[in-house]
Amino acid sequence: EGLKDEHELQSYFVQRMEKFANKNGRIIIGWDEILEGGLAPNAYVMSWRGTKGGIAAAKEKHYVVMSPGTPLYLDYYQAERELEPTTIHGYNPLSKVYAYDPTPSELSADEKKYILGAQANMWTEYISTEEHVEYMVFPRIAALSEVLWTPAKLKDWKSFQSRMKEQYKRYDALGINYARSAFNVNQQLQVDTLNNRATVTFETDAADVNIHYTLDGSDPSTRSQVYKGPFTLNRTATVKAGSFVNGKLVGKVSTRNFEAHKGLNKSITLATPANPSFASKSKLVDGLKGSTDQYDGHWIGFLDTDVEAIIDLGKVQPIQRMSTNFMQHIGYRIFLPVQVEYALSVDGIRYVTVDTIDDPNPLGAEGITTHEVAATIPLTRARFVKVKVRSVGVSPDKYPSAGQKTWLMLDEIVVE
């Protein structure tokens, strides 16, 4: 057929099948991969890899159903991972679904008429029961329904939140196993690098809740501090927050940590640059730790390399404990290190190794997790802290990724 690559082969196949379908009174529809190599003349497109495919198809006057993974894959997490059943990845909370506009602004008024609508997708690799399907679909399907059936100018997030209070009662009456994740408190910590403090803001996707919180790591109750607006932290704290309705906890308690340590916002240098996809070295000393989602904005990543980081504390001062937080997600070839070494220096030239941890994963944890590797030493005065981390290298033989390059993921080096 004179086809020069697999894209042209795919296009040849799709167009040949389309002629057969059209001849028999049918129209074909395909995921946006069918754009590769040239789209069949009458094909409709399902845009799932973002919106680019849908935009491209509409500009070519092809009808489109928008179904981008973000925010319309309902098998993605709808709250922070630690509080949800394990699923594939991603983060599509109720508010994100409601904010979606299926007709991209990049399209002209004439091109927008080719957007037929949108579709939520519910894949079940991680979901084995109908009850779990209900948990993932409801209430997010209500948000998408309003997105698609209400004129954009009439959409109102606050109104939707308020009306959902009655909808939850309907779900209860129908026995639907809907998620209460909208009631979970979303904590935002904004670090002030000049004053070494964090501003804490709470919000939920549910209306008319009372938020109570603690700063000592204990679970909040109605006797705990009431959230009235953003507040600042200038000391290490474990912030726990929960939503309460009629005096009862609704949803789950969320947790964030702020580490106001000696290395907070200090100068840090890396012997080897991080991978460009996870490259902000300031994340190692910003006082914040990440979740088990490597894309949550807190992790710095190194592919197929060891790590050496040096923190300049600015002056000589006493040090007694150092720790580094790592992630493990073997499915993504993210492994805990095989060795972590801590060294101290007064002048930044001569370093003394104060501890070497040769078994950073003593329990042999296999799951998706975060793990702190710490060293507690006799009180020692120093200005510079060096952390050397040795990677596992390539994925061990027992994993499907055997022999492939692996990642090291770090999110905070704490100096106390």
Tab-separated table of C-alpha atoms in Angstrom:
chain	number	residue	atom	x	y	z
A	1	GLU	CA	0.000	0.000	0.000
A	2	GLY	CA	3.035	2.305	0.014
A	3	LEU	CA	2.516	3.220	3.707
A	4	LYS	CA	5.577	4.751	5.295
A	5	ASP	CA	4.877	4.168	9.012
A	6	GLU	CA	2.457	2.681	11.544
A	7	HIS	CA	0.442	5.915	11.717
A	8	GLU	CA	-0.350	5.687	8.014
A	9	LEU	CA	-1.116	1.983	8.495
A	10	GLN	CA	-3.606	2.839	11.232
A	11	SER	CA	-5.209	5.545	9.088
A	12	TYR	CA	-5.468	3.090	6.176
A	13	PHE	CA	-7.157	0.536	8.439
A	14	VAL	CA	-9.583	3.041	10.007
A	15	GLN	CA	-10.569	4.576	6.672
A	16	ARG	CA	-11.090	1.139	5.113
A	17	MET	CA	-13.327	0.125	8.034
A	18	GLU	CA	-15.191	3.436	7.834
A	19	LYS	CA	-16.111	2.850	4.190
A	20	PHE	CA	-17.557	-0.534	5.167
A	21	ALA	CA	-19.485	0.962	8.112
A	22	ASN	CA	-20.792	3.905	6.048
A	23	LYS	CA	-21.863	1.549	3.271
A	24	ASN	CA	-23.984	-0.289	5.854
A	25	GLY	CA	-25.639	2.830	7.244
A	26	ARG	CA	-23.351	3.351	10.222
A	27	ILE	CA	-20.911	6.027	11.408
A	28	ILE	CA	-17.688	5.129	13.198
A	29	ILE	CA	-16.494	6.771	16.385
A	30	GLY	CA	-13.029	6.266	17.847
A	31	TRP	CA	-10.662	7.411	20.576
A	32	ASP	CA	-8.463	10.331	19.537
A	33	GLU	CA	-5.679	7.943	18.436
A	34	ILE	CA	-7.568	7.661	15.141
A	35	LEU	CA	-6.336	11.196	14.360
A	36	GLU	CA	-2.811	9.837	13.921
A	37	GLY	CA	-1.913	9.431	10.274
A	38	GLY	CA	-5.036	11.229	9.043
A	39	LEU	CA	-8.672	11.028	10.134
A	40	ALA	CA	-11.287	9.071	8.206
A	41	PRO	CA	-13.653	11.464	6.369
A	42	ASN	CA	-16.834	10.973	8.422
A	43	ALA	CA	-15.459	9.685	11.724
A	44	TYR	CA	-16.499	11.031	15.118
A	45	VAL	CA	-13.777	11.428	17.758
A	46	MET	CA	-13.670	10.706	21.491
A	47	SER	CA	-11.073	13.094	22.934
A	48	TRP	CA	-9.615	11.339	25.989
A	49	ARG	CA	-5.928	12.335	25.997
A	50	GLY	CA	-6.744	15.871	27.064
A	51	THR	CA	-8.633	18.245	24.783
A	52	LYS	CA	-6.101	18.701	21.943
A	53	GLY	CA	-7.491	15.835	19.900
A	54	GLY	CA	-11.031	17.152	20.188
A	55	ILE	CA	-9.950	20.653	19.212
A	56	ALA	CA	-8.044	19.359	16.202
A	57	ALA	CA	-10.994	17.225	15.072
A	58	ALA	CA	-13.534	20.047	15.470
A	59	LYS	CA	-11.326	22.374	13.448
A	60	GLU	CA	-11.454	19.758	10.687
A	61	LYS	CA	-15.262	19.708	10.995
A	62	HIS	CA	-15.513	16.320	12.660
A	63	TYR	CA	-18.013	15.730	15.464
A	64	VAL	CA	-16.473	15.236	18.891
A	65	VAL	CA	-17.408	13.815	22.277
A	66	MET	CA	-15.094	15.314	24.909
A	67	SER	CA	-13.942	12.788	27.518
A	68	PRO	CA	-10.537	13.989	28.779
A	69	GLY	CA	-8.894	12.016	31.563
A	70	THR	CA	-8.773	15.247	33.532
A	71	PRO	CA	-11.408	15.856	34.765
A	72	LEU	CA	-13.809	13.253	33.354
A	73	TYR	CA	-12.259	9.917	34.261
A	74	LEU	CA	-14.272	8.898	37.292
A	75	ASP	CA	-11.860	6.086	38.130
A	76	TYR	CA	-9.409	8.823	39.232
A	77	TYR	CA	-9.148	9.816	42.891
A	78	GLN	CA	-11.716	12.304	44.158
A	79	ALA	CA	-9.884	13.274	47.353
A	80	GLU	CA	-6.369	12.875	48.739
A	81	ARG	CA	-5.100	9.353	48.111
A	82	GLU	CA	-4.501	8.386	51.721
A	83	LEU	CA	-8.251	8.767	52.389
A	84	GLU	CA	-9.549	6.927	49.317
A	85	PRO	CA	-9.685	3.362	47.980
A	86	THR	CA	-6.692	2.556	45.769
A	87	THR	CA	-7.287	3.360	42.139
A	88	ILE	CA	-5.217	3.998	39.033
A	89	HIS	CA	-3.973	7.588	39.553
A	90	GLY	CA	-5.105	11.169	38.865
A	91	TYR	CA	-7.192	13.622	40.872
A	92	ASN	CA	-10.679	14.691	39.790
A	93	PRO	CA	-12.601	16.077	42.782
A	94	LEU	CA	-16.224	17.217	42.537
A	95	SER	CA	-15.242	20.874	42.077
A	96	LYS	CA	-12.907	20.026	39.191
A	97	VAL	CA	-15.634	18.135	37.342
A	98	TYR	CA	-18.097	20.992	37.850
A	99	ALA	CA	-15.595	23.554	36.536
A	100	TYR	CA	-15.151	21.712	33.234
A	101	ASP	CA	-16.176	23.449	30.000
A	102	PRO	CA	-16.682	20.931	27.154
A	103	THR	CA	-16.454	23.626	24.444
A	104	PRO	CA	-12.832	24.833	24.429
A	105	SER	CA	-12.227	28.567	24.042
A	106	GLU	CA	-9.725	27.810	21.262
A	107	LEU	CA	-12.660	26.995	18.961
A	108	SER	CA	-14.655	29.559	17.001
A	109	ALA	CA	-18.425	29.741	17.391
A	110	ASP	CA	-18.818	27.753	14.156
A	111	GLU	CA	-16.303	25.111	15.268
A	112	LYS	CA	-17.940	24.701	18.679
A	113	LYS	CA	-21.057	23.248	17.051
A	114	TYR	CA	-19.005	20.118	16.332
A	115	ILE	CA	-18.693	19.410	20.072
A	116	LEU	CA	-21.608	17.032	20.647
A	117	GLY	CA	-21.122	16.885	24.396
A	118	ALA	CA	-19.001	15.054	26.928
A	119	GLN	CA	-18.704	11.633	28.530
A	120	ALA	CA	-17.387	10.424	31.872
A	121	ASN	CA	-15.441	7.170	31.790
A	122	MET	CA	-15.459	4.584	34.545
A	123	TRP	CA	-12.771	1.943	34.058
A	124	THR	CA	-12.727	-0.905	36.543
A	125	GLU	CA	-9.209	-2.369	36.740
A	126	TYR	CA	-9.186	-1.401	40.430
A	127	ILE	CA	-12.932	-1.676	41.029
A	128	SER	CA	-14.496	-5.080	41.605
A	129	THR	CA	-18.022	-4.394	42.933
A	130	GLU	CA	-21.084	-2.383	41.934
A	131	GLU	CA	-20.930	-0.633	45.311
A	132	HIS	CA	-17.418	0.578	44.526
A	133	VAL	CA	-18.577	1.793	41.103
A	134	GLU	CA	-21.317	3.804	42.827
A	135	TYR	CA	-18.738	5.261	45.204
A	136	MET	CA	-16.627	6.479	42.287
A	137	VAL	CA	-19.516	7.752	40.138
A	138	PHE	CA	-21.717	9.525	42.704
A	139	PRO	CA	-21.812	12.501	43.286
A	140	ARG	CA	-19.425	13.438	40.448
A	141	ILE	CA	-21.954	12.384	37.811
A	142	ALA	CA	-24.305	15.057	39.193
A	143	ALA	CA	-21.645	17.702	38.554
A	144	LEU	CA	-21.122	16.520	34.967
A	145	SER	CA	-24.877	16.420	34.363
A	146	GLU	CA	-25.141	20.073	35.297
A	147	VAL	CA	-22.081	20.933	33.190
A	148	LEU	CA	-23.747	19.422	30.114
A	149	TRP	CA	-27.406	20.283	30.668
A	150	THR	CA	-27.120	23.829	32.012
A	151	PRO	CA	-26.128	26.869	29.912
A	152	ALA	CA	-22.639	27.978	30.947
A	153	LYS	CA	-23.869	31.409	32.027
A	154	LEU	CA	-26.248	29.792	34.511
A	155	LYS	CA	-23.671	27.547	36.156
A	156	ASP	CA	-23.109	28.469	39.798
A	157	TRP	CA	-20.744	26.400	41.962
A	158	LYS	CA	-22.060	27.804	45.258
A	159	SER	CA	-25.624	27.085	44.231
A	160	PHE	CA	-24.677	23.569	43.148
A	161	GLN	CA	-22.954	22.900	46.482
A	162	SER	CA	-26.057	24.042	48.338
A	163	ARG	CA	-28.454	21.990	46.190
A	164	MET	CA	-26.298	18.903	46.654
A	165	LYS	CA	-27.357	18.836	50.313
A	166	GLU	CA	-30.786	17.627	49.146
A	167	GLN	CA	-29.258	15.358	46.516
A	168	TYR	CA	-27.242	13.531	49.185
A	169	LYS	CA	-30.524	12.867	51.006
A	170	ARG	CA	-31.927	11.352	47.811
A	171	TYR	CA	-28.853	9.139	47.465
A	172	ASP	CA	-29.386	8.006	51.059
A	173	ALA	CA	-33.050	7.209	50.381
A	174	LEU	CA	-32.099	5.219	47.273
A	175	GLY	CA	-29.377	3.288	49.096
A	176	ILE	CA	-26.647	4.553	46.771
A	177	ASN	CA	-23.121	4.033	48.084
A	178	TYR	CA	-21.998	7.553	47.187
A	179	ALA	CA	-18.667	9.073	48.203
A	180	ARG	CA	-18.585	11.564	51.081
A	181	SER	CA	-15.234	12.801	49.810
A	182	ALA	CA	-16.668	16.248	49.045
A	183	PHE	CA	-16.867	16.746	52.815
A	184	ASN	CA	-13.154	16.085	53.308
A	185	VAL	CA	-11.168	19.208	54.162
A	186	ASN	CA	-8.739	20.239	51.455
A	187	GLN	CA	-5.757	21.827	53.191
A	188	GLN	CA	-3.618	24.398	51.369
A	189	LEU	CA	-0.311	25.426	52.978
A	190	GLN	CA	1.377	28.431	51.385
A	191	VAL	CA	4.952	28.870	52.612
A	192	ASP	CA	6.319	32.383	53.189
A	193	THR	CA	10.020	31.983	52.330
A	194	LEU	CA	10.990	35.358	53.840
A	195	ASN	CA	9.460	34.767	57.269
A	196	ASN	CA	9.718	30.942	57.384
A	197	ARG	CA	6.060	30.426	58.118
A	198	ALA	CA	3.062	28.906	56.367
A	199	THR	CA	-0.441	30.218	55.793
A	200	VAL	CA	-3.050	27.493	56.168
A	201	THR	CA	-6.352	27.600	54.282
A	202	PHE	CA	-9.167	25.062	54.492
A	203	GLU	CA	-11.986	24.430	52.036
A	204	THR	CA	-14.412	21.665	51.141
A	205	ASP	CA	-16.531	20.793	48.122
A	206	ALA	CA	-19.568	20.570	50.411
A	207	ALA	CA	-21.737	23.442	51.629
A	208	ASP	CA	-22.578	24.536	55.162
A	209	VAL	CA	-20.106	22.519	57.178
A	210	ASN	CA	-18.238	23.455	60.342
A	211	ILE	CA	-14.518	22.770	60.130
A	212	HIS	CA	-12.633	21.874	63.311
A	213	TYR	CA	-8.886	21.355	63.417
A	214	THR	CA	-5.930	20.517	65.658
A	215	LEU	CA	-2.205	21.242	65.386
A	216	ASP	CA	-0.827	18.480	67.620
A	217	GLY	CA	-1.672	15.454	65.484
A	218	SER	CA	-4.790	14.476	67.433
A	219	ASP	CA	-8.069	13.901	65.619
A	220	PRO	CA	-10.391	16.915	65.688
A	221	SER	CA	-13.756	16.929	67.431
A	222	THR	CA	-16.436	19.540	68.003
A	223	ARG	CA	-14.355	20.670	70.997
A	224	SER	CA	-11.369	21.445	68.755
A	225	GLN	CA	-10.496	24.824	67.283
A	226	VAL	CA	-13.112	26.179	64.837
A	227	TYR	CA	-11.808	27.316	61.454
A	228	LYS	CA	-12.813	30.922	60.800
A	229	GLY	CA	-10.311	31.811	58.104
A	230	PRO	CA	-6.673	31.412	57.020
A	231	PHE	CA	-4.100	31.285	59.823
A	232	THR	CA	-0.309	31.171	60.015
A	233	LEU	CA	2.107	28.583	61.382
A	234	ASN	CA	5.660	29.430	62.426
A	235	ARG	CA	6.447	26.148	64.156
A	236	THR	CA	6.410	22.475	63.237
A	237	ALA	CA	2.858	21.154	63.321
A	238	THR	CA	0.717	18.226	62.239
A	239	VAL	CA	-2.518	19.800	61.042
A	240	LYS	CA	-5.629	17.631	61.143
A	241	ALA	CA	-9.006	18.938	59.991
A	242	GLY	CA	-12.510	17.543	59.621
A	243	SER	CA	-15.972	18.690	58.526
A	244	PHE	CA	-18.836	18.476	60.997
A	245	VAL	CA	-22.593	18.653	60.371
A	246	ASN	CA	-24.981	18.633	63.316
A	247	GLY	CA	-22.060	17.798	65.582
A	248	LYS	CA	-20.995	14.698	63.639
A	249	LEU	CA	-17.891	14.161	61.550
A	250	VAL	CA	-18.785	13.894	57.854
A	251	GLY	CA	-16.185	12.586	55.447
A	252	LYS	CA	-12.697	11.814	56.730
A	253	VAL	CA	-10.016	13.697	58.628
A	254	SER	CA	-7.295	15.175	56.428
A	255	THR	CA	-3.683	15.607	57.560
A	256	ARG	CA	-0.850	17.908	56.474
A	257	ASN	CA	2.545	18.492	58.056
A	258	PHE	CA	4.555	21.686	58.254
A	259	GLU	CA	8.217	21.236	59.181
A	260	ALA	CA	9.695	24.495	60.552
A	261	HIS	CA	13.198	23.014	60.692
A	262	LYS	CA	16.687	24.564	60.624
A	263	GLY	CA	17.031	23.948	56.876
A	264	LEU	CA	13.707	25.587	55.976
A	265	ASN	CA	14.132	27.714	52.827
A	266	LYS	CA	17.938	27.591	53.125
A	267	SER	CA	20.273	27.379	50.124
A	268	ILE	CA	20.564	23.892	48.657
A	269	THR	CA	22.794	22.562	45.865
A	270	LEU	CA	22.614	19.281	43.967
A	271	ALA	CA	25.611	17.429	42.540
A	272	THR	CA	23.389	16.064	39.752
A	273	PRO	CA	20.345	17.998	38.492
A	274	ALA	CA	16.939	16.467	39.003
A	275	ASN	CA	14.953	15.169	36.058
A	276	PRO	CA	13.239	18.106	34.279
A	277	SER	CA	9.813	16.592	34.979
A	278	PHE	CA	10.443	16.843	38.751
A	279	ALA	CA	13.097	19.514	39.020
A	280	SER	CA	12.368	22.166	41.680
A	281	LYS	CA	15.137	21.639	44.255
A	282	SER	CA	13.438	24.152	46.592
A	283	LYS	CA	10.886	21.395	47.277
A	284	LEU	CA	13.541	19.685	49.413
A	285	VAL	CA	13.535	22.509	51.990
A	286	ASP	CA	10.062	24.082	51.750
A	287	GLY	CA	8.701	22.532	54.958
A	288	LEU	CA	6.060	20.468	53.148
A	289	LYS	CA	5.820	16.746	52.511
A	290	GLY	CA	3.966	15.139	49.647
A	291	SER	CA	1.340	12.456	49.305
A	292	THR	CA	1.685	9.150	47.484
A	293	ASP	CA	1.018	11.026	44.249
A	294	GLN	CA	4.320	11.904	42.599
A	295	TYR	CA	2.527	14.632	40.641
A	296	ASP	CA	1.191	16.521	43.681
A	297	GLY	CA	3.843	19.232	43.287
A	298	HIS	CA	5.969	18.313	46.301
A	299	TRP	CA	8.342	15.704	44.879
A	300	ILE	CA	11.701	16.111	43.187
A	301	GLY	CA	12.742	13.173	41.007
A	302	PHE	CA	15.958	11.573	39.759
A	303	LEU	CA	15.947	8.943	37.006
A	304	ASP	CA	18.775	6.396	36.901
A	305	THR	CA	21.122	8.379	39.151
A	306	ASP	CA	22.208	8.706	42.765
A	307	VAL	CA	21.606	11.932	44.667
A	308	GLU	CA	23.906	14.257	46.570
A	309	ALA	CA	22.424	17.371	48.187
A	310	ILE	CA	24.134	19.990	50.363
A	311	ILE	CA	22.165	22.401	52.541
A	312	ASP	CA	23.876	25.604	53.739
A	313	LEU	CA	22.283	26.583	57.059
A	314	GLY	CA	23.879	30.020	56.855
A	315	LYS	CA	25.742	29.721	60.142
A	316	VAL	CA	27.238	27.109	62.430
A	317	GLN	CA	24.610	25.706	64.767
A	318	PRO	CA	23.820	22.555	66.768
A	319	ILE	CA	22.362	19.579	64.890
A	320	GLN	CA	20.977	16.412	66.428
A	321	ARG	CA	18.670	14.856	63.835
A	322	MET	CA	18.384	14.699	60.056
A	323	SER	CA	15.785	12.941	57.955
A	324	THR	CA	14.843	12.573	54.307
A	325	ASN	CA	11.414	11.616	53.016
A	326	PHE	CA	11.133	9.255	50.050
A	327	MET	CA	8.355	7.739	47.961
A	328	GLN	CA	7.867	4.204	46.709
A	329	HIS	CA	5.503	3.343	43.846
A	330	ILE	CA	6.919	0.250	42.182
A	331	GLY	CA	4.359	0.274	39.361
A	332	TYR	CA	5.906	3.575	38.254
A	333	ARG	CA	9.476	2.321	38.911
A	334	ILE	CA	9.825	4.589	41.950
A	335	PHE	CA	11.897	2.744	44.557
A	336	LEU	CA	13.144	3.526	48.033
A	337	PRO	CA	16.934	3.977	48.188
A	338	VAL	CA	19.376	1.243	49.149
A	339	GLN	CA	21.594	3.573	51.199
A	340	VAL	CA	21.412	7.031	52.775
A	341	GLU	CA	24.485	8.790	54.191
A	342	TYR	CA	24.531	11.970	56.288
A	343	ALA	CA	27.662	14.119	56.657
A	344	LEU	CA	28.313	17.459	58.374
A	345	SER	CA	30.806	20.255	57.813
A	346	VAL	CA	31.709	23.559	59.438
A	347	ASP	CA	33.379	25.089	56.375
A	348	GLY	CA	31.755	23.275	53.438
A	349	ILE	CA	35.094	21.663	52.517
A	350	ARG	CA	35.834	18.986	55.075
A	351	TYR	CA	32.860	16.710	55.749
A	352	VAL	CA	32.521	14.085	58.458
A	353	THR	CA	30.080	11.242	57.913
A	354	VAL	CA	27.862	11.010	60.998
A	355	ASP	CA	25.586	8.136	59.965
A	356	THR	CA	25.073	5.681	57.114
A	357	ILE	CA	21.807	3.795	56.823
A	358	ASP	CA	22.393	0.675	54.730
A	359	ASP	CA	18.884	-0.698	55.087
A	360	PRO	CA	16.481	2.221	54.582
A	361	ASN	CA	13.554	-0.158	54.067
A	362	PRO	CA	13.981	-2.609	56.961
A	363	LEU	CA	10.422	-3.982	56.721
A	364	GLY	CA	10.702	-4.602	52.992
A	365	ALA	CA	7.612	-2.524	52.218
A	366	GLU	CA	6.228	-3.369	48.780
A	367	GLY	CA	3.214	-1.087	48.478
A	368	ILE	CA	2.679	2.518	47.460
A	369	THR	CA	4.099	4.456	50.376
A	370	THR	CA	6.198	7.313	51.691
A	371	HIS	CA	9.070	6.543	54.018
A	372	GLU	CA	11.327	8.679	56.213
A	373	VAL	CA	15.000	7.697	56.622
A	374	ALA	CA	16.409	9.441	59.688
A	375	ALA	CA	19.658	9.751	61.633
A	376	THR	CA	19.814	10.830	65.275
A	377	ILE	CA	23.320	11.776	66.424
A	378	PRO	CA	25.047	13.327	69.445
A	379	LEU	CA	24.644	17.120	69.359
A	380	THR	CA	27.086	18.369	66.715
A	381	ARG	CA	27.790	21.897	65.523
A	382	ALA	CA	27.878	22.417	61.761
A	383	ARG	CA	26.819	24.764	58.998
A	384	PHE	CA	26.609	22.395	56.025
A	385	VAL	CA	24.560	19.186	55.799
A	386	LYS	CA	25.323	16.696	53.021
A	387	VAL	CA	22.902	13.914	52.127
A	388	LYS	CA	24.042	11.157	49.755
A	389	VAL	CA	21.410	8.742	48.469
A	390	ARG	CA	22.154	5.585	46.509
A	391	SER	CA	19.551	4.375	44.043
A	392	VAL	CA	18.628	0.735	43.431
A	393	GLY	CA	19.720	1.380	39.826
A	394	VAL	CA	17.594	-0.823	37.617
A	395	SER	CA	14.365	-2.520	38.597
A	396	PRO	CA	14.962	-5.942	40.227
A	397	ASP	CA	14.169	-9.135	38.334
A	398	LYS	CA	11.060	-9.962	40.359
A	399	TYR	CA	9.081	-6.988	38.969
A	400	PRO	CA	7.454	-6.592	35.531
A	401	SER	CA	9.743	-3.574	34.997
A	402	ALA	CA	12.871	-5.716	35.528
A	403	GLY	CA	16.004	-4.171	34.059
A	404	GLN	CA	14.460	-0.745	33.446
A	405	LYS	CA	15.798	2.500	34.875
A	406	THR	CA	14.305	3.484	38.234
A	407	TRP	CA	13.360	6.715	39.968
A	408	LEU	CA	14.365	8.214	43.301
A	409	MET	CA	11.712	10.599	44.652
A	410	LEU	CA	12.479	12.971	47.576
A	411	ASP	CA	10.260	15.680	49.021
A	412	GLU	CA	11.916	17.093	52.182
A	413	ILE	CA	15.266	17.013	53.963
A	414	VAL	CA	14.668	17.984	57.584
A	415	VAL	CA	17.432	19.311	59.827
A	416	GLU	CA	16.775	19.576	63.570
